């Protein structure tokens, strides 16, 4: 029976080649996009699922009112482990995954991500598999180091790394005591090198808030209970003893602990943002695309049902029941959908490398979870088959054989309502994508062309050690300025365009008030290097007060925040201590440091750490003269060998860093453009096929009308009128939806472009024009053919 | 075999009932070869469709081999039809996408006959109708007479007790027409009950009994 159905299916596919091809290709395009997003979603959800034991590993962080503090005090881990009976082990560790650290062994030196230092319990908490070494003792010895298999390969090739010496940061030496297997799934904290913290003893005090705390439970418990227990311990042990007379532990004006189970950190962390929102939105968009593809199927099958009606009638007189027919039509649809899926898979496999490079992703089709992927694809195929086949099947199988064999297919009109709804939906999606593409492009254009407040061209950002930035800065500056192509040299703790630029604010005292502003440490030439315009007062000079944190320059936002007509000469002081006043000597223009998502923060620029807080970090900035950039960089590289002999130079350009900062948005733009093109393609192809089909069906009518004097225009109107009305309705429905979505997206930016009404009107016109052209191509052709021919073929 | 009692079938037109079958009663014995005559529009096709259970009726009773058809569910009716009746159309109504062989095979598929048995049955009937050489052709590659032969072969493949033929030779010339009628005669002699609707006196003469329809009623028995 199935064989018989498939035979018929294949032959009727062969008959309406154009429609079928359009159907299958359209759906394949939708499916391919869907599969790619599905891969991305799977990838994202696979974070930290490399071992089931991770379900019992939690990260402990702190929260004070609205402020989240992931860095916790050094002794927190051991306190919790000691006091909580259900904690098997707890570790405190340092080091983020993304920062590149110089690692050397013998002659070989490389910059490597994934550096961490920890106490001896790291391997008790994290279930890494060890290829070499003993889990229980690997981190016991001071200065012991465990490395990833990958890093072992880079440093030592195929020889055994155990017992080898590794130098980190050209300062600390360690001996390899273990090699861990790189987990199969990505992690929120990719680890390549863990060193037993050499300064563990001297840093073990409660005021040292710079460690990440992870705990591993013996038995799984509800997270809320765990948090309550931990907070009880923390309150009893720390807050009560600090404040002496403690209040209730639920009180909100002291620090509380909260936990995130490790597999949730990447995407479902309690505080903080995650990729999953973007990916979920993309997933919904991909499903919409898939539906647009399926709609073509449904529509063309409904259109075709008129010619299939006779077959239904005959089959019923040959003894077919309804169920047989439903099954037959569904298996036909299933066949077509399967072909689409196969084409989609081929597209995905071929295009994945390009997608990975152009979107900077790491998706893999043949990943370890292929069984799950197969299941998902199977479900997807079943759903699409069901959606695109069910209506035509039910409709066709219900036909009365006596009527259809007599040529009465008045029932054929019944499908029209649904077809119109589907067509409208398709164009709603299309118009949505066009609006989205337009809006995102406009916003990115706006960001590109917005004034950052300073000149970011030809400014080199050089990574340097703390020694070079602090004590050695004057020397470094002089040495770099001796190169002819260098215009000026400066340093800053908040480097514009950095991904993780310091955005914290601190309290300043001003006229008895506390005002939160950002504190930035710079050198004298900072404003000159970035060409930041002065608004009032003066720039820094070599005076004692300037060089010793007694004078400050603030930005316009800070000036507004101080709320004084002339801020020059006003005094402020760093909050929390009493080391003297700082006088404001200048106001500079606001500069955009963190990208345009965030409003510019009030900033207080000072030189040196001579008042209260100690700030370090950041980088050295070098402004180049515009000629011979490459030669100058080479010269700087040479010079750097004498400045920091042990560290090869690492530099980037600030303008490129800003581009990087926007990269997620460029990625979104690329994906949207891609999705949008496919949506347009699918709906246009669908409309094209549908018109072609209808013209074929109404061939005779068109012939007769022409004999009666109809011209191309009236015939185009006859066929196209209904469609154009639908497309107009679709645009009208789509615009408020897409305007809402676009605004929601724009709300993520502190600086937004405005989308005027005419943009939406323009989109509507574009969509209608697209539809009109598509319909016209067909009708003009039909109207131009000789009427006699169409009348004779009947 | 077939008992129709006071069958009425109507359609509504402008609030009035237009009767397609009007108080029609008919008894057909097993082994009969009945010809139904009447002008175009007199209700011949309507009657055949009702007898074939492809179409319903509004009033009256219909017994097929003692089974009260008017009380049965659609599914049961389909299965009685599948078991007992072969239907032949004036317009042949072959499935365009299927070959001669596959067209003839289709009813067996719906009856879930096993593959080996199917092959034997189809081969038999192709042989009997002398169309073995045409088995791989598609309908549009055949002449009208040949297409109707395939239509008849397809109706006979399930070995029906009753054949309903609606103007089976209406589109054929007289030689072809006579051949088909001879075939019917033979089948009837083998014990198959046949009801045919026809315009032609000549064709009607092959039957054992003739009734005449006028406006949905029997005017001459
Ligand atoms: N569904 C229907 N609606 C309205 N009139 C019908 C319908 N089916 C048949 N008729 C009418 O009923 C009459 C009988 O038709 P039919 O049985 O096909 O006649 P015959 O086969 O004898 O030519 C005709 O006048 C036809 O127009
Ligand atoms: Mg008739």
mmCIF file of N, CA and C and ligand atoms in Angstrom, chain B residues 44-45 90 166-167, ligand 2:
data_model
loop_
_atom_site.group_PDB
_atom_site.id
_atom_site.type_symbol
_atom_site.label_atom_id
_atom_site.label_comp_id
_atom_site.label_asym_id
_atom_site.label_seq_id
_atom_site.Cartn_x
_atom_site.Cartn_y
_atom_site.Cartn_z
ATOM 1 N N UNK B 44 -30.955 8.057 -13.826
ATOM 2 C CA UNK B 44 -30.282 6.761 -13.890
ATOM 3 C C UNK B 44 -29.018 6.740 -13.020
ATOM 4 N N UNK B 45 -28.185 7.736 -13.224
ATOM 5 C CA UNK B 45 -26.931 7.776 -12.464
ATOM 6 C C UNK B 45 -27.217 7.897 -10.978
ATOM 7 N N UNK B 90 -18.994 5.771 -17.168
ATOM 8 C CA UNK B 90 -18.985 6.151 -18.571
ATOM 9 C C UNK B 90 -17.647 6.793 -18.947
ATOM 10 N N UNK B 166 -22.490 2.536 -15.275
ATOM 11 C CA UNK B 166 -23.230 3.749 -15.647
ATOM 12 C C UNK B 166 -22.838 4.143 -17.064
ATOM 13 N N UNK B 167 -23.712 3.855 -17.991
ATOM 14 C CA UNK B 167 -23.451 4.093 -19.421
ATOM 15 C C UNK B 167 -22.029 3.690 -19.792
HETATM 16 MG MG1 LIG C 2 -26.114 9.776 -16.168
#
